Structures are given as C-alpha cells and as structure tokens.
Coordinates of N, CA and C in Angstrom, one line a residue:
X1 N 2.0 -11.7 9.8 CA 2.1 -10.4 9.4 C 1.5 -9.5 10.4
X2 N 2.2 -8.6 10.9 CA 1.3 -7.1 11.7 C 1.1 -6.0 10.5
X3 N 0.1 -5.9 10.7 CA -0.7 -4.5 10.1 C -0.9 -3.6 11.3
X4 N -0.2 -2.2 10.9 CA -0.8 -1.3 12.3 C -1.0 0.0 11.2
X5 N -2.6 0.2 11.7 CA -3.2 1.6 10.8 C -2.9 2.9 11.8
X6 N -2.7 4.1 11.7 CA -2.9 5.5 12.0 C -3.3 6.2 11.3
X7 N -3.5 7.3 11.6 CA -4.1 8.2 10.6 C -3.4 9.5 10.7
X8 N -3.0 10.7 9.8 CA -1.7 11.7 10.1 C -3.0 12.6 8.9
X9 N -3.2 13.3 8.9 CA -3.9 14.8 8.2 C -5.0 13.9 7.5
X10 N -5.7 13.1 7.9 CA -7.1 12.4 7.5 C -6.4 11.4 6.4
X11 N -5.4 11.1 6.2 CA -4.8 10.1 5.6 C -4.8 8.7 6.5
X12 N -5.1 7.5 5.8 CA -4.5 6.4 6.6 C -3.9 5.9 6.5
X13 N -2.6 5.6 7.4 CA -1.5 5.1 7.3 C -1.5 3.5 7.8
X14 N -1.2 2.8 6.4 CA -0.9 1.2 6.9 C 0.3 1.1 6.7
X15 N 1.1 0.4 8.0 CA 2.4 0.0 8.1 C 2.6 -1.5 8.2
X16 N 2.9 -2.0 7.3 CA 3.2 -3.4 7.5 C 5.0 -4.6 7.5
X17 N 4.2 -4.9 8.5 CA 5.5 -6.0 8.8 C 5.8 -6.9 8.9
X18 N 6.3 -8.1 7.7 CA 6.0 -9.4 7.4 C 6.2 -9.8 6.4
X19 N 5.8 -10.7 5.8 CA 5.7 -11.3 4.1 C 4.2 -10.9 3.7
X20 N 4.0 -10.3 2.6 CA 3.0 -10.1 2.7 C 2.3 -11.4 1.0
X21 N 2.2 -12.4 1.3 CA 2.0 -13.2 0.6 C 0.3 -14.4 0.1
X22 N 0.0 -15.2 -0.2 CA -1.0 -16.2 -0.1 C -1.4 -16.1 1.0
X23 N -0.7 -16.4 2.0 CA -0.5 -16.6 3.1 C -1.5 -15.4 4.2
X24 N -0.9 -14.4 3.8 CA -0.9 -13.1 4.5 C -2.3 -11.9 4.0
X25 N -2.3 -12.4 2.7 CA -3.0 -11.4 1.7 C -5.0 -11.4 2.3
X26 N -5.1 -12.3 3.1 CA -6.6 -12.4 3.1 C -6.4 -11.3 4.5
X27 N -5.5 -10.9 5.6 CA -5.6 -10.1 6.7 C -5.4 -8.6 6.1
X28 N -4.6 -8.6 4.9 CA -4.3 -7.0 4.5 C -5.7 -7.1 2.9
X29 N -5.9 -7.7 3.0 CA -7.3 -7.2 1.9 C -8.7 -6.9 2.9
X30 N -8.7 -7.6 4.2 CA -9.6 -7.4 5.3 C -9.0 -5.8 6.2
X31 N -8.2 -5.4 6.4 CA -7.3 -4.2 7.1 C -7.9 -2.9 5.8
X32 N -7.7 -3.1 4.4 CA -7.9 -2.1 3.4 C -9.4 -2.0 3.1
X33 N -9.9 -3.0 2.8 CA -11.4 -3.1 2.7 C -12.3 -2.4 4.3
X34 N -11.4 -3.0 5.4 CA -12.4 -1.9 6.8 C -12.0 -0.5 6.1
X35 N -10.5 0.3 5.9 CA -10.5 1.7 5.7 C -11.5 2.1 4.4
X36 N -11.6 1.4 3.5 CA -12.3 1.7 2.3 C -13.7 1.7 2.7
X37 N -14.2 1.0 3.0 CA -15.4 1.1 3.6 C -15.9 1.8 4.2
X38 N -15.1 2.8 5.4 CA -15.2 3.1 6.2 C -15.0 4.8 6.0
X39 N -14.9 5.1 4.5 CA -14.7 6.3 3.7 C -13.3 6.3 3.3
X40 N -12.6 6.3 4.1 CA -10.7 6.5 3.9 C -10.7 6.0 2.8
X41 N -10.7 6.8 2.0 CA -9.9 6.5 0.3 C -8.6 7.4 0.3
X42 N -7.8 7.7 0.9 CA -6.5 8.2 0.7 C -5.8 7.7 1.9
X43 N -5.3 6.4 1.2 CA -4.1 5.6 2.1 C -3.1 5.6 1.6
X44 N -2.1 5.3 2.7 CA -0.7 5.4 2.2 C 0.0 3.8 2.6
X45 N 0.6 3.0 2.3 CA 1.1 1.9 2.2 C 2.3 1.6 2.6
X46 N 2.7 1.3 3.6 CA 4.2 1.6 4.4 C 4.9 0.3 4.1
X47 N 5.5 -0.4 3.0 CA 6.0 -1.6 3.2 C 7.3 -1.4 3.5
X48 N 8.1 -0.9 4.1 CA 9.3 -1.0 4.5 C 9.8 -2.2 5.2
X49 N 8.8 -2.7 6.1 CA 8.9 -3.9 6.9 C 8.3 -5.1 6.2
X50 N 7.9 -4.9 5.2 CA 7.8 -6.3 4.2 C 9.0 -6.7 3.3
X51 N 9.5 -8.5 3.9 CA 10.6 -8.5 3.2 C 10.5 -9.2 1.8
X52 N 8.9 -9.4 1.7 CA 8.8 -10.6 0.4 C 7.3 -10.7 0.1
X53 N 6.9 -10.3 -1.2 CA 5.5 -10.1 -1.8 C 5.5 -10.8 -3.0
X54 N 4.1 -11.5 -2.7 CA 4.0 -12.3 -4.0 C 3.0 -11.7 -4.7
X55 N 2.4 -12.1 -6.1 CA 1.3 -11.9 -7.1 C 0.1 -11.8 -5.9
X56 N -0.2 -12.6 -5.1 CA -1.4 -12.3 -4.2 C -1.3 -11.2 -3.5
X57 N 0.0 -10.7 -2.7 CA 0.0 -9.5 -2.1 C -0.3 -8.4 -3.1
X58 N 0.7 -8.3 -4.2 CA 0.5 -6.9 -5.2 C -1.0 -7.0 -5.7
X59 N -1.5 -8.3 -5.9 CA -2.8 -7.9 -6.2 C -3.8 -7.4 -5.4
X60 N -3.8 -8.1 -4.1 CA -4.5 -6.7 -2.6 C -4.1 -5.3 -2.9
X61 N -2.5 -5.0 -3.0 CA -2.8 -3.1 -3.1 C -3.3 -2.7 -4.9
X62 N -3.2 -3.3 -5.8 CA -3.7 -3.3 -6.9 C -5.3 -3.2 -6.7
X63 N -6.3 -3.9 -6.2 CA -7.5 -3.9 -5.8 C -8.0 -2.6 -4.8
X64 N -7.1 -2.8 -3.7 CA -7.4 -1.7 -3.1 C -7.0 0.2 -3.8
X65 N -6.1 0.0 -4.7 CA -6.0 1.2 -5.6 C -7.1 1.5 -6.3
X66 N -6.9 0.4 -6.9 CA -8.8 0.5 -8.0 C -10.0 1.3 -7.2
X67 N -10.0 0.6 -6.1 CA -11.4 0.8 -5.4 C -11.4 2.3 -4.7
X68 N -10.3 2.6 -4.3 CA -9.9 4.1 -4.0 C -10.0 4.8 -4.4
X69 N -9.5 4.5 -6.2 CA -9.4 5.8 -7.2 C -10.7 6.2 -8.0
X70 N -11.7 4.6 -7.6 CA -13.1 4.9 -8.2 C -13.9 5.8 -7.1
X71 N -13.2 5.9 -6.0 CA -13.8 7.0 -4.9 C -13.0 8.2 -4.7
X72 N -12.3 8.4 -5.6 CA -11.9 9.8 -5.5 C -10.3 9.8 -4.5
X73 N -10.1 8.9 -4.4 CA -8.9 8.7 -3.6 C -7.6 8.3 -4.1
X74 N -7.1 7.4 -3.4 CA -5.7 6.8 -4.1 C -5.2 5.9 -3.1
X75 N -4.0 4.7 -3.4 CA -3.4 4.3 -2.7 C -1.9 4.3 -3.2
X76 N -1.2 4.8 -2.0 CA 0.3 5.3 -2.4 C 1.1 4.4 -1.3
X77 N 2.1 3.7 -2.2 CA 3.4 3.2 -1.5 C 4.4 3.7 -1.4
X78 N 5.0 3.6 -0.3 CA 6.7 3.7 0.5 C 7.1 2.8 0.8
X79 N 8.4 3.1 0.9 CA 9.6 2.6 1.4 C 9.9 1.4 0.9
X80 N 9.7 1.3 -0.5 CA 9.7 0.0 -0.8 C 11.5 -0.8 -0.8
X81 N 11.9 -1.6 -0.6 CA 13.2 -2.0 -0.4 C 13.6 -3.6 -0.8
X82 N 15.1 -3.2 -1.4 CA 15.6 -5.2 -1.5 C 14.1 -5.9 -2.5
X83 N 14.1 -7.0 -2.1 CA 13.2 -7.8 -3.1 C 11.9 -7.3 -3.6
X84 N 11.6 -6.7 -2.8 CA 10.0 -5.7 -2.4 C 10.2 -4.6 -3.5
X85 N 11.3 -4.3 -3.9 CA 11.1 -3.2 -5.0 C 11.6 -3.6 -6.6
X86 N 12.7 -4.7 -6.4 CA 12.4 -5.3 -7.3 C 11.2 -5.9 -8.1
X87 N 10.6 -6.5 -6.9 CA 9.3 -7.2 -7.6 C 8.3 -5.9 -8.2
X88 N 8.1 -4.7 -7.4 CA 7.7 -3.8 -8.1 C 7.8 -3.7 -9.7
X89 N 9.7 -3.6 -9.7 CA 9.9 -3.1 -10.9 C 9.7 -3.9 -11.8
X90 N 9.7 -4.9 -11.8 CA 9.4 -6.5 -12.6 C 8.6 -6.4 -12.8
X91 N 7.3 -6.0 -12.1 CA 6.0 -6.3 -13.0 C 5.2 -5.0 -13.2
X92 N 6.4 -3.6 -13.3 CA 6.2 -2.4 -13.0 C 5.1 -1.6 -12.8
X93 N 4.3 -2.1 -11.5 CA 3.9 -1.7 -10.9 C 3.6 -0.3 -10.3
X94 N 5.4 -0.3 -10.0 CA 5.9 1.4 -9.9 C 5.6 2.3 -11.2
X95 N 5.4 1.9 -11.6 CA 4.4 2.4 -13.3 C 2.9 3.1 -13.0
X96 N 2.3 2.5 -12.5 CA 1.3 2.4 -12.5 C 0.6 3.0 -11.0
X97 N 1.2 2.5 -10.1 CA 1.0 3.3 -8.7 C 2.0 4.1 -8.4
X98 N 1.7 5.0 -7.0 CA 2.1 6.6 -7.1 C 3.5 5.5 -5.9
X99 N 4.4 5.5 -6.2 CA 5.6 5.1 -5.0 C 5.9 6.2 -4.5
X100 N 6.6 6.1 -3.1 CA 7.5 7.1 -2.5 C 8.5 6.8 -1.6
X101 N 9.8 7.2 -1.6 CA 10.8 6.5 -0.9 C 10.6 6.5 0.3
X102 N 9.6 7.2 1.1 CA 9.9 7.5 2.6 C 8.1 8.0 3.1
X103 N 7.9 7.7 3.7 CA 6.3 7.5 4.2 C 5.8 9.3 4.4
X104 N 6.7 10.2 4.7 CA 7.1 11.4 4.8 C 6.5 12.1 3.8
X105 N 7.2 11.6 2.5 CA 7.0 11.6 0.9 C 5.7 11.6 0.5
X106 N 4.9 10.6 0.9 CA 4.1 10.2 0.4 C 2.7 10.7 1.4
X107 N 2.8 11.0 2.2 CA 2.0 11.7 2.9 C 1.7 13.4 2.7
X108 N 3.4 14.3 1.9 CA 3.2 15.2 1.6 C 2.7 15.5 -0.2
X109 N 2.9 14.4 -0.5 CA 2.0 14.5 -2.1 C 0.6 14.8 -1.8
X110 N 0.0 14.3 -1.2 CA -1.2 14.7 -0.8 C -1.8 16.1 -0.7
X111 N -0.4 16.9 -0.8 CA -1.1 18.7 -0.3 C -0.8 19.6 -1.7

C-alpha cells in the first residue's frame, strides 16, 4: 500500500493506493495516528485508489474518526468506488461518516 499525505487549507490529505486490509491496516493506523498526534484533526481520506477493504481497514478510519471528533475534528472520505463502496454501504458506514464523491467535495465541506 502507498500512503501519500499533503495538506490543502490546514487540512490533511491522505491518499491511498492499495488494499487497504490485515495486511496494510498497521502502516495507515501508523500514517493517521502521526497526523493525529501531531494536531491535524481535520483529515480527509482519499480512497479512490483502494480496490479492496476489509473489517481491519474500516476499522483504522473508524478509530481514527473517533479520535478526531473527540478533538474537535473529523475524518472525511472520498472517492469511494466498485467494492470499496459497497463495503461501505454493507456495513453502512456511509451512515455514519461524512463521505464525498470527489476529494474536491470533501475538502470544501470544511468552509
């Protein structure tokens, strides 16, 4: 999996590319945990490039939401797509966290 962070109006932007699974979930709970830590509680979550997420991945942005929102922040996903949004909607998730079709989107909720 690649994780690449930026940051666009004091927001941080994680864009990932991969499976974000068992597998994958201990590098992107280490990548959210440095921004969290490090104050950034308003991230935005770019999975467009993730083709396949299991219960371990959703539960990394699940964690990392919690711990955001208990600092005043949030974590918001995009681009979710194909199996990646189904699994969303399966365990509707999309319920529960702020989604947005386009990284764009979800960076202008913020204002």
């Amino acid at each position: 999996m690649d994780i690449k962070v930026t940051k666009s109006r004091g927001i941080a932007v994680v864009a990932v590319k991969g499976d974000l699974d068992t597998a994958s979930a201990p590098q992107m709970k280490q990548a959210l945990d440095d921004l969290l830590d490090g104050g950034k509680t308003r991230l935005v979550v770019d999975v467009g490039g993730v083709g396949y997420i299991d219960s371990t991945g959703l539960g990394e942005l699940v964690r990392a939401m919690k711990r955001a929102r208990n600092a005043s922040g949030d974590v918001r996903v995009c681009a979710l797509a194909g199996d990646v949004r189904r699994i969303f909607e399966m365990t509707r998730l999309s319920e529960g966290m702020a989604v947005y079709p386009t990284r764009r989107e979800a960076l202008a909720a913020w204002d």
